[in-house]
XYZ file of C-alpha atoms in Angstrom:
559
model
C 54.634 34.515 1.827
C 51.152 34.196 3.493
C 51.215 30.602 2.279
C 54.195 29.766 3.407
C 54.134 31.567 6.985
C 50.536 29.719 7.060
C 52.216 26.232 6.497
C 54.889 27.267 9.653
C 52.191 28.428 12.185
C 50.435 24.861 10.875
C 53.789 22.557 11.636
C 54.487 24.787 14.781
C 50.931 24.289 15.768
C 51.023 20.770 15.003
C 53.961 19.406 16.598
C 53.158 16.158 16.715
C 53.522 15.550 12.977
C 55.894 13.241 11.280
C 70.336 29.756 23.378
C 74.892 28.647 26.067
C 72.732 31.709 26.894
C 71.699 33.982 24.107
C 68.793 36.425 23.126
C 67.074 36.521 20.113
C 65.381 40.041 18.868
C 63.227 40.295 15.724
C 62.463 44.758 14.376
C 59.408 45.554 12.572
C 59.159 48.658 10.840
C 55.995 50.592 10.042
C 55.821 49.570 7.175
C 56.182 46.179 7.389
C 53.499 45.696 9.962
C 49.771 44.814 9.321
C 48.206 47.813 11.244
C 50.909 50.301 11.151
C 52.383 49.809 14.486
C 56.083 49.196 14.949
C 57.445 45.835 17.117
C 60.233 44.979 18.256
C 60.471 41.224 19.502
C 62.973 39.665 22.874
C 63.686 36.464 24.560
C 65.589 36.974 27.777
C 67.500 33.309 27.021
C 69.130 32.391 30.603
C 70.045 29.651 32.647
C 70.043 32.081 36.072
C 67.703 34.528 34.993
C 64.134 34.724 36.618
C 61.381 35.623 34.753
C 59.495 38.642 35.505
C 58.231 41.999 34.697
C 60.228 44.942 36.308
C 58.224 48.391 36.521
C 59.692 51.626 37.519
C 57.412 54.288 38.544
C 58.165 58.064 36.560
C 59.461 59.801 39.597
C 61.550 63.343 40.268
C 64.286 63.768 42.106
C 67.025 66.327 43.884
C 69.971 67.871 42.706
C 72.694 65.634 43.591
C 70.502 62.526 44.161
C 72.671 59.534 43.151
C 71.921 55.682 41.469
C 73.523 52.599 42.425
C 74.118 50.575 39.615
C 74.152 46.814 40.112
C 75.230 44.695 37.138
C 72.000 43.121 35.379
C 73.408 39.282 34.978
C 74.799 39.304 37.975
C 73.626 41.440 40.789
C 76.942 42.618 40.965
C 77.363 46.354 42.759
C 79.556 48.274 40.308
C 79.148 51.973 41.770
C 76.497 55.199 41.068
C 76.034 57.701 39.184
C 73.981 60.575 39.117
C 70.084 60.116 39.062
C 68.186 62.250 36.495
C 66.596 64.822 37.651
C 63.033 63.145 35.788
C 62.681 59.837 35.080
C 59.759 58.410 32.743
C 57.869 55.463 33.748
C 59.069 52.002 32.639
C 57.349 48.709 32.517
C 59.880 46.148 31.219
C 61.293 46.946 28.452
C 58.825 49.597 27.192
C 57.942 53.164 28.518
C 54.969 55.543 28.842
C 55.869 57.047 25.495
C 55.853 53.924 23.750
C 60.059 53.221 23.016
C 61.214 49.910 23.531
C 64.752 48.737 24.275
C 65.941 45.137 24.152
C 69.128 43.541 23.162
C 71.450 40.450 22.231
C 74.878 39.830 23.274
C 77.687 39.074 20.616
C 80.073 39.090 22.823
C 82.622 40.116 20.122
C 86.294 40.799 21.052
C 87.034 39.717 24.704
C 89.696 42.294 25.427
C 87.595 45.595 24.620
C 85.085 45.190 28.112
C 86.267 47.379 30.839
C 86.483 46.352 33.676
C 86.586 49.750 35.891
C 83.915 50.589 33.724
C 79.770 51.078 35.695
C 77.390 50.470 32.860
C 76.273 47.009 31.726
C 73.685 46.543 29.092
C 71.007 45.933 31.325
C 71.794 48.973 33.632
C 72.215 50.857 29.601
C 68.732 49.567 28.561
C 66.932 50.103 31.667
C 68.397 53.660 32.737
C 67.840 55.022 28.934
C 64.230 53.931 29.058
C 63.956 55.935 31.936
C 65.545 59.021 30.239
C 64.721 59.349 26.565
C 61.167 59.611 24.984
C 62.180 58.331 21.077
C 64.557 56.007 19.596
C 67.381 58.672 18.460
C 66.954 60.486 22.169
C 67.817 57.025 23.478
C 70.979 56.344 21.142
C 72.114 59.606 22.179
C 71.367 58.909 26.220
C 73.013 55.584 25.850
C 75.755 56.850 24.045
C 76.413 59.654 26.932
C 76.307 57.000 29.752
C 78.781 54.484 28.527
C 81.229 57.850 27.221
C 80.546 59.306 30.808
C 81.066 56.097 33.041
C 82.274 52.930 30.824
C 80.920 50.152 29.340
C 81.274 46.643 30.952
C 79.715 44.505 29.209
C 80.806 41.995 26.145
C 79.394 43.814 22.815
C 75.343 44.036 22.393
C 73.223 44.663 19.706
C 70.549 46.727 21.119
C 66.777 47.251 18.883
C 65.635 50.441 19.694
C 61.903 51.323 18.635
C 59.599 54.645 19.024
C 56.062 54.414 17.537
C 58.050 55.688 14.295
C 60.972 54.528 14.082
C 63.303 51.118 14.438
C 66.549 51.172 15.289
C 69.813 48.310 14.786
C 72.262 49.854 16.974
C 75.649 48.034 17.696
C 78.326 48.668 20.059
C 81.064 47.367 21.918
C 83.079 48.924 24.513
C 86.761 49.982 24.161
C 88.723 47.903 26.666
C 89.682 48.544 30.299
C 91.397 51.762 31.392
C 94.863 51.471 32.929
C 96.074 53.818 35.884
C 99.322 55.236 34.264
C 97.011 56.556 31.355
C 98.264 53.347 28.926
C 94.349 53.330 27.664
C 92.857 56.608 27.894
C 89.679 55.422 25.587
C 86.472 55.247 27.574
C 83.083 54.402 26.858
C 82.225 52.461 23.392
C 82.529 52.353 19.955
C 78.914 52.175 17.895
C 76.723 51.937 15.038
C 73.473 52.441 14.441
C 71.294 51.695 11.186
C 67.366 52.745 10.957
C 65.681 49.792 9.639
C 64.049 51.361 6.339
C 60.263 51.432 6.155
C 58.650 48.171 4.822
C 61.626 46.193 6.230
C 62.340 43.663 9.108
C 65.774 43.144 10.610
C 67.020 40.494 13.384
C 69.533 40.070 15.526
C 70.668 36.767 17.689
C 73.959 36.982 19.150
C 76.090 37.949 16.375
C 77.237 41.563 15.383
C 75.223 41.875 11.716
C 76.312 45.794 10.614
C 78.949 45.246 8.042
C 79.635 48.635 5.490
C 77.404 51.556 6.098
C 76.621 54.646 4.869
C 79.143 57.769 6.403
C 77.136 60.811 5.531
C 73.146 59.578 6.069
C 72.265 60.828 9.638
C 68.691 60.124 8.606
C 69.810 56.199 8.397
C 72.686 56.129 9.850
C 74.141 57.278 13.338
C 77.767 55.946 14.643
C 80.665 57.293 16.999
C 83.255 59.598 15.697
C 86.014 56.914 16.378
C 84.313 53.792 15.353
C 86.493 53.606 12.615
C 90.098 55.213 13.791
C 89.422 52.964 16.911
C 89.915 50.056 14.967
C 92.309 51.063 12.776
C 94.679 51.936 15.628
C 94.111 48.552 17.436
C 94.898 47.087 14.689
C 91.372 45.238 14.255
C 90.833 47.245 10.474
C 93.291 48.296 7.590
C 91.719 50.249 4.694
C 89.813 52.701 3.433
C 86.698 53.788 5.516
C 84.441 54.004 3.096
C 85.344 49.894 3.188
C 85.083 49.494 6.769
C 83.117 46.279 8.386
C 81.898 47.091 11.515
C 81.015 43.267 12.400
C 84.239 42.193 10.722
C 86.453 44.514 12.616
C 84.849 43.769 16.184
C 83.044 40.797 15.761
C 84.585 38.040 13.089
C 81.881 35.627 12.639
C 83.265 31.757 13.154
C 81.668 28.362 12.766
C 79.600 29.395 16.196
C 78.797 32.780 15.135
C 76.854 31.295 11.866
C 75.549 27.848 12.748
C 74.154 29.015 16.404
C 73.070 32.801 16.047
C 73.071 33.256 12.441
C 71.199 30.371 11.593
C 68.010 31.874 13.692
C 68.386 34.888 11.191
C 68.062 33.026 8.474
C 65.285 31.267 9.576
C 62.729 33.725 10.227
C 63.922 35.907 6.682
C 63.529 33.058 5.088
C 59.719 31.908 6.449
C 58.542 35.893 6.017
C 59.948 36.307 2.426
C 58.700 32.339 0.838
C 62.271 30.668 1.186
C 63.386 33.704 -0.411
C 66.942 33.039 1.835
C 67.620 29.596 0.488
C 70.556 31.013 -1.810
C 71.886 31.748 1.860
C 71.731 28.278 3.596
C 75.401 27.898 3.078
C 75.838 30.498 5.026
C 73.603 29.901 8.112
C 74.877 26.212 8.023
C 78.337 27.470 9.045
C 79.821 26.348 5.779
C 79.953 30.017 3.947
C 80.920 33.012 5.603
C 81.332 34.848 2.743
C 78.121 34.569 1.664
C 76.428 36.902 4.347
C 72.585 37.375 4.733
C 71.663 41.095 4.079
C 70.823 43.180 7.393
C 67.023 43.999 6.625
C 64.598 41.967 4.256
C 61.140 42.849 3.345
C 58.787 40.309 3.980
C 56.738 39.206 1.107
C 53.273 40.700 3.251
C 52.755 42.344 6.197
C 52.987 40.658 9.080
C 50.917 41.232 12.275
C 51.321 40.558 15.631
C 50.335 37.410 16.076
C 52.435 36.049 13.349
C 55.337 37.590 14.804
C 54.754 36.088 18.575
C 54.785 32.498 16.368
C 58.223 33.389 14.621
C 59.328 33.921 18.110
C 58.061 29.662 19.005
C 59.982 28.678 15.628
C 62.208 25.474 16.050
C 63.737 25.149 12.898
C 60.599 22.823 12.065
C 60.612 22.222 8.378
C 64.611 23.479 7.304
C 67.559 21.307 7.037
C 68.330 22.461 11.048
C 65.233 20.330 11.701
C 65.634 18.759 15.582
C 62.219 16.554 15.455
C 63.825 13.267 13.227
C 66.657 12.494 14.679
C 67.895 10.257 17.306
C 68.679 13.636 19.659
C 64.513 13.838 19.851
C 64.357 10.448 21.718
C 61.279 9.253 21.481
C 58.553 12.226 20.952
C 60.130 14.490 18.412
C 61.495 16.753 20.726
C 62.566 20.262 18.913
C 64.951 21.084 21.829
C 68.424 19.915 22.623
C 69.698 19.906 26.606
C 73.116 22.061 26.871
C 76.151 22.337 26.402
C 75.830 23.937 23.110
C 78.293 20.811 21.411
C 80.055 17.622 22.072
C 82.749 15.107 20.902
C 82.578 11.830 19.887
C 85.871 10.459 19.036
C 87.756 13.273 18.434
C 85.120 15.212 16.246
C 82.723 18.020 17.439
C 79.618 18.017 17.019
C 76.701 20.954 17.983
C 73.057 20.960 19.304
C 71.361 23.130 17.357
C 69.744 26.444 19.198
C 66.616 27.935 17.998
C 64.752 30.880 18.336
C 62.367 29.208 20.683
C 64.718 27.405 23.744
C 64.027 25.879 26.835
C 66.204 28.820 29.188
C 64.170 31.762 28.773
C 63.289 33.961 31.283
C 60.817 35.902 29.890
C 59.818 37.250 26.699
C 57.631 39.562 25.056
C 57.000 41.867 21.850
C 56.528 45.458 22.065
C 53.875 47.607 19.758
C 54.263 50.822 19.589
C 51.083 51.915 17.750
C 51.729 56.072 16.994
C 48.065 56.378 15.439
C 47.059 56.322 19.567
C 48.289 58.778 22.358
C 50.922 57.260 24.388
C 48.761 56.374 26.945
C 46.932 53.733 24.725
C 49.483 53.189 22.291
C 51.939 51.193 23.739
C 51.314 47.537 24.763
C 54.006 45.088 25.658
C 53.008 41.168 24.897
C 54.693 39.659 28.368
C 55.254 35.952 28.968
C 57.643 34.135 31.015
C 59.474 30.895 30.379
C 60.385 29.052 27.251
C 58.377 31.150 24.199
C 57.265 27.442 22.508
C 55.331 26.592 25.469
C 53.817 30.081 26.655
C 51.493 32.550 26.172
C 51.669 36.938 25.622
C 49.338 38.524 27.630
C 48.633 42.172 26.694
C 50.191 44.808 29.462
C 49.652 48.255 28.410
C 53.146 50.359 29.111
C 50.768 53.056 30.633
C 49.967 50.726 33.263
C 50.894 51.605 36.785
C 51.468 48.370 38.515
C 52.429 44.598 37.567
C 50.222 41.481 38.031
C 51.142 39.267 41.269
C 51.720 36.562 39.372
C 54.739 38.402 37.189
C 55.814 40.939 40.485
C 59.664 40.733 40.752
C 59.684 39.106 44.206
C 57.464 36.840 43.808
C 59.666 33.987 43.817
C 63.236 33.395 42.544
C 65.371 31.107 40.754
C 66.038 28.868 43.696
C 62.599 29.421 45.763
C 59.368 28.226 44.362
C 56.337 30.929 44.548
C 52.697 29.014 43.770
C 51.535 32.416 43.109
C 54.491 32.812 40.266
C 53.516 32.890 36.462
C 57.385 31.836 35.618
C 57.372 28.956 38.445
C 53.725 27.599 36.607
C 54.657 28.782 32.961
C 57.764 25.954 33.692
C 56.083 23.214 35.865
C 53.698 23.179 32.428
C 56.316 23.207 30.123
C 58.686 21.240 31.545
C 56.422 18.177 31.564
C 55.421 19.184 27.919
C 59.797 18.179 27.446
C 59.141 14.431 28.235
C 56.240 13.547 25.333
C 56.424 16.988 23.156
C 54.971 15.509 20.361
C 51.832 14.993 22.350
C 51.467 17.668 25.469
C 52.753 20.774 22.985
C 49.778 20.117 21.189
C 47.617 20.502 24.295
C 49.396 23.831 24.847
C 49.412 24.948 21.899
C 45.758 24.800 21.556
C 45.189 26.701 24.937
C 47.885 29.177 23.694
C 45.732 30.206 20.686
C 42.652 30.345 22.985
C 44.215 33.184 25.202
C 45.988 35.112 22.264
C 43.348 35.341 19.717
C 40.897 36.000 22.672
C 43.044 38.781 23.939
C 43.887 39.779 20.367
C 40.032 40.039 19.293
C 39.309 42.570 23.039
C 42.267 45.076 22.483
C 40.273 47.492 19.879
C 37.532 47.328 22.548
C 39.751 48.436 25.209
C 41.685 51.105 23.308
C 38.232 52.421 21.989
C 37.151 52.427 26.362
C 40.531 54.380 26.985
C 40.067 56.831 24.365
C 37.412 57.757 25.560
C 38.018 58.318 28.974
C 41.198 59.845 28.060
C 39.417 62.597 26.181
C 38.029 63.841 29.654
C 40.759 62.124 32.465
C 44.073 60.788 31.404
C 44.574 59.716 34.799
C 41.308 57.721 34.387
C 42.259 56.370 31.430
C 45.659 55.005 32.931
C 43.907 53.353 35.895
C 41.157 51.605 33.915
C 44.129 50.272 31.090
C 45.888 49.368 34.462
C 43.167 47.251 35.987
C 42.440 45.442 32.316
C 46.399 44.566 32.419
C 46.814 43.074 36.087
C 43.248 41.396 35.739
C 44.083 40.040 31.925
C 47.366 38.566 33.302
C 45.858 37.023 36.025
C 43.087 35.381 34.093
C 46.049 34.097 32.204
C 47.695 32.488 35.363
C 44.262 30.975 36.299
C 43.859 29.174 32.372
C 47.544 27.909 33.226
C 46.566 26.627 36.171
C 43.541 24.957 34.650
C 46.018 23.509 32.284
C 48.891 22.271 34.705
C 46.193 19.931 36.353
C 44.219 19.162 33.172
C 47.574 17.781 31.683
C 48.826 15.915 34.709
C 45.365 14.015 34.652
C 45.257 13.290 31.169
C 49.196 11.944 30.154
C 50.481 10.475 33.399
C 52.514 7.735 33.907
C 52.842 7.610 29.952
C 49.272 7.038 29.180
C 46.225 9.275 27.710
C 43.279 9.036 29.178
C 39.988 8.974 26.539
C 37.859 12.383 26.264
C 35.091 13.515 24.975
C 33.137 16.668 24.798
C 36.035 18.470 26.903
C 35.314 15.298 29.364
C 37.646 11.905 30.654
C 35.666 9.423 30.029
C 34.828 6.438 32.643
C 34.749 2.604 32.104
C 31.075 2.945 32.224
C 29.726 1.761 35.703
C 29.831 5.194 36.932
C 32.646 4.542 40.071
C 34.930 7.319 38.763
C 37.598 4.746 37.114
C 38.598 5.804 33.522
C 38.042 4.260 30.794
C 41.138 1.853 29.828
C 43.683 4.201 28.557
C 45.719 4.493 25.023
C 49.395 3.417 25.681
C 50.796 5.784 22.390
C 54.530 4.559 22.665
C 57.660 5.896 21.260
C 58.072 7.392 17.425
C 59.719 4.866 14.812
C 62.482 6.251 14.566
C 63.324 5.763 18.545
C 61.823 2.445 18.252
C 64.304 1.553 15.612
C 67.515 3.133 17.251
C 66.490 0.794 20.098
C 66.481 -2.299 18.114
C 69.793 -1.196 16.532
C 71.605 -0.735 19.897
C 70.340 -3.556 21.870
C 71.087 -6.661 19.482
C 69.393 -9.679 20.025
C 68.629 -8.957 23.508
C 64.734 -7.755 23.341
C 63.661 -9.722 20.440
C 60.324 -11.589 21.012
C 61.654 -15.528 19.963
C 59.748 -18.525 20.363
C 60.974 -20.766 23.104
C 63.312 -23.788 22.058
C-alpha cells in the first residue's frame, strides 16, 4: 500500500502530468493510524456556505435558560429548546475533550423529514458537541434531541470520534407529525456501527449500513424501532435478522453509486493497493449488487498527512479520471463546473464529483490523540475553500479563541473581507481553475511547505504544553491558544505571499523565467522581464480544436 499511496500523493502532487452539494467524511480508527491517534476527516461541500471556524466558549447557565435554534443551511429560525445547564467548549467540529462530530447528507427518503420538527443536523452536531464528552455519550445526546424535539433534516450519516473510539452512525428522521395524531412517530430512526480497530470507514452522501449485528452493544448501537418502523411503512418485509438499513431508507440508484459511492471506492481502493478493483462495477454505477464492504483495513498505517492528501484526491489515475478528456479544456483540469449532469440528444450524461471539489467551505481533519490530556490532545487541521488547492493549519481544540483571518464575521458569502482566509484561500484557487495543470503545481509546492513545517513543530509544542500543564492548565491553554491564532495567521500571510507571487508569474497566459526563487530580467537591469514562455494548450485541446473548426484555422500557403 505504501507504494501505491506514494505513487497518488506523486500524481496529486504533480498535476501537471500527462459535490450538487455534498460532504465527504473519511474514520480512522486507532488502529489504523500511524501514531495511535484516531481522525476523522470533513469537507463542508457548498455552494452558499462560508467558510469559517465557529467556536463556542464552555459556559453555565440558569434553570430555565432557553436556545434558539436556527437551521444550519439556511439560517432559518425553527424555535428553542432548553439550554443545558453546562456546556463544553467547542471549536468547529471538535471539543475540549477531544470528540469530533461531522457528517454527510444522503438525503434518503424525501417523505420521512419533519417539518414541525426543531433539530437539523447542524443544530444536532453542534449542540451534542456541546453536551457529551465521548462518542457513545454523543449518540445517546443526539439521539435524545431529535426523540425530544424532531428531526428536520434529509437523512445524515454522522462520524462520531473520541480519542478511543470511531463511530458510523446513520439516521433519518420519521416524517412530519400531523395535528389529528395521523403520525404520532417523532424523532428518528438510527444505526450506529463502531468502526473495528485497525479499520477505516467512509462515508459521501450515501447511506452505507446494510445488515448488522442485533445483540453487540459493544459494536453496535440502533433505535428500538429502526426495524418495525420500516416494516410498518412498508419500506422492509422480512426477517430482522435480514434487515438493510441503507436498503430500507436509502435505495442506492445510478446517482447514489457513480457520484457518492464512487469517492468510497476511491480512497479504499488507494489505502488497500487496488485491493477494491473487484468493486469498480459497482462504483461505476453499473452493479449495485455488488456493494463495497463498510470498513477496510488499509494495507499500512496511515498518518495524518496522508490522510489530508486522500482528502485533495481527484480520481487521478482510475477509470473516473477528469484530466484527459475534452471536459479539462485545455490544462487538465480535474474539476467539472455544475450541474452534476447533462443531455445531449436525448441521453444523460454526468460530471464526475470527487472527493476534492471546487464548493467547499471549509474543511479539516480531527486527531484525537488519547496518549495526551485533553488539553493537548486534540488538534483540528482547519482550512477553508476547495481541499485541492488549500492548506490545514494546526488549531488545538483547547484553544480559546479563533484566528482573524477564519473569525465567523469576517466576511460573508456576498461581501469580500481582505482580512478573510476563505475570501484569499479562493482568489488563489480560483485562478489556479484557468491553467491547473500549471498554477496547482505552484500550490501544491507551498502546500507541502506549510504542512510538513507545521507537521515537524507539533511534538515541540505538545512537549511546551505538557509541561506547563503539569503546574497551570490554564497556562497551558493560553500558550496552545496563542501558537493556534499565530500559526493560522502565518498561514494567511504565506497565502498572501502566494496570491501575488502567482499573479506576477502566469498572467495574461504567460510564465515569466525564474531562477533562484527570482523573475528574471532581459538583462539591462530596467526591471523588464526576460521574454516570457508562451506554454499553450494540452494536445488533446489542441486537437478537439482542429476537429471542430474544419478548414477554417489551417495555416495554407497563399494561391
Amino acid at each position: 500500500m505504501k507504494r501505491k499511496l506514494a505513487a497518488f500523493l506523486l500524481a496529486a502532487a504533480l498535476l501537471p502530468s500527462p459535490r450538487g452539494e455534498a460532504c465527504t467524511n473519511i474514520l480512522i480508527s486507532k488502529g489504523a493510524s500511524r501514531d495511535g491517534s484516531t481522525m476523522v476527516t470533513y469537507s463542508a461541500d457548498s455552494h452558499q456556505l462560508y467558510g469559517c471556524l465557529y467556536f463556542r466558549p464552555a459556559a453555565r447557565y440558569e434553570a430555565g435558560t432557553t436556545m434558539p435554534v436556527y437551521e444550519w443551511d439556511t439560517g432559518k429560525y425553527l424555535g428553542e429548546i432548553p439550554q443545558a445547564e453546562q456546556t463544553y467548549s467547542v471549536v468547529g467540529n471538535m471539543n475540549e475533550h477531544q470528540l469530533i462530530i461531522a457528517e454527510s447528507t444522503f438525503g434518503g427518503r424525501e417523505e420521512l423529514a419533519d417539518t414541525t420538527g426543531i433539530i437539523d443536523y447542524g443544530t444536532l452536531i453542534y449542540t451534542t458537541l456541546q453536551r457529551a464528552k465521548t462518542a457513545r455519550e454523543a449518540i445517546a445526546v443526539m439521539n435524545d434531541l431529535v426523540s425530544r424535539y424532531g428531526y428536520c433534516s434529509e437523512g445524515e450519516s454522522f462520524s462520531i470520534a473520541d480519542p478511543n473510539e470511531v463511530w458510523h452512525m446513520e439516521l433519518i428522521g420519521k416524517g412530519t407529525r400531523m395535528e389529528n395524531g395521523a403520525n404520532a412517530d417523532r424523532g428518528a430512526v438510527w444505526v450506529a456501527m463502531r468502526v473495528p480497530d485497525g479499520y477505516i470507514a467512509m462515508h459521501a452522501n450515501q447511506a452505507r449500513i446494510t445488515n448488522f449485528p442485533l445483540d453487540d452493544p459493544e459494536n453496535c448501537l440502533y433505535s428500538p424501532d429502526v426495524i418495525s418502523f420500516a416494516k410498518a411503512k412498508g419500506f422492509y418485509k422480512g426477517s430482522d435478522k435480514d434487515f438493510s438499513f441503507a436498503d430500507a431508507y436509502a435505495p442506492a440508484d445510478f446517482s447514489a453509486l457513480r457520484a457518492c459511492e464512487a469517492r468510497v471506492w476511491c480512497t479504499f481502493n488507494r489505502v488497500t493497493d487496488g485491493g477494491m478493483e473487484r468493486y469498480l462495477d459497482y462504483a461505476l454505477g453499473q452493479n449495485k449488487s455488488n456493494r463495497m464492504p463498510l470498513f477496510v483495513r488499509p494495507t499500512e498505517k496511515l498518518s495524518a498527512k496522508e490522510v489530508m492528501w486522500l482528502m485533495r484526491d481527484h480520481f487521478e489515475d482510475t477509470p473516473m479520471d477528469m484530466r484527459h478528456d475534452i471536459g479539462a479544456g485545455g490544462h487538465n483540469m480535474p474539476y467539472r463546473w455544475r450541474p452534476m449532469s447533462f443531455e445531449v440528444d436525448g441521453q444523460e450524461y454526468i460530471n464526475e464529483r470527487a472527493v476534492a471539489t471546487q464548493q467547499t467551505g471549509f474543511w479539516f481533519l480531527g486527531q484525537a490523540r488519547g496518549w495526551l490530556p485533553d488539553a493537548v490532545g486534540g488538534i483540528l487541521w482547519f482550512g477553508v475553500d476547495d481541499a485541492g488547492t488549500s492548506c490545514l493549519t494546526p488549531i488545538y481544540s483547547s484553544s480559546t479563541r479563533v484566528p482573524e483571518c477564519f473569525r465567523e464575521g469576517n466576511g460573508h458569502m456576498t461581501e469580500y473581507s481582505p482580512t478573510s482566509a476563505f475570501w484569499l484561500f479562493n482568489r488563489v484557487t480560483n485562478f489556479a481553475y484557468l491553467r491547473y495543470d500549471r498554477i496547482s503545481a505552484d500550490i501544491i509546492k507551498v502546500i507541502d511547505e506549510v504542512e510538513n513545517k507545521n507537521m515537524t513543530e507539533i511534538p515541540a509544542i505538545d512537549a511546551a504544553a505538557l509541561k506547563l500543564y503539569e503546574n497551570d492548565p490554564k497556562q497551558a491553554v493560553e500558550f496552545l491558544t496563542d501558537y493556534s491564532v499565530n500559526t493560522a495567521q502565518n498561514l494567511f500571510d504565506r497565502w498572501t505571499e502566494l496570491d501575488r507571487y502567482l499573479l506576477v508569474k502566469y498572467m495574461d497566459g504567460n510564465v515569466k523565467k525564474e531562477k533562484d526563487g527570482r523573475f528574471l530580467d532581459n538583462g539591462h537591469g530596467r526591471h523588464i522581464p526576460a521574454s516570457p514562455d508562451f506554454p499553450g494548450y494540452n494536445e488533446a485541446w489542441q486537437r478537439a480544436v482542429a476537429g471542430t473548426t474544419g478548414d477554417r484555422l489551417k495555416v495554407v500557403e497563399p494561391k
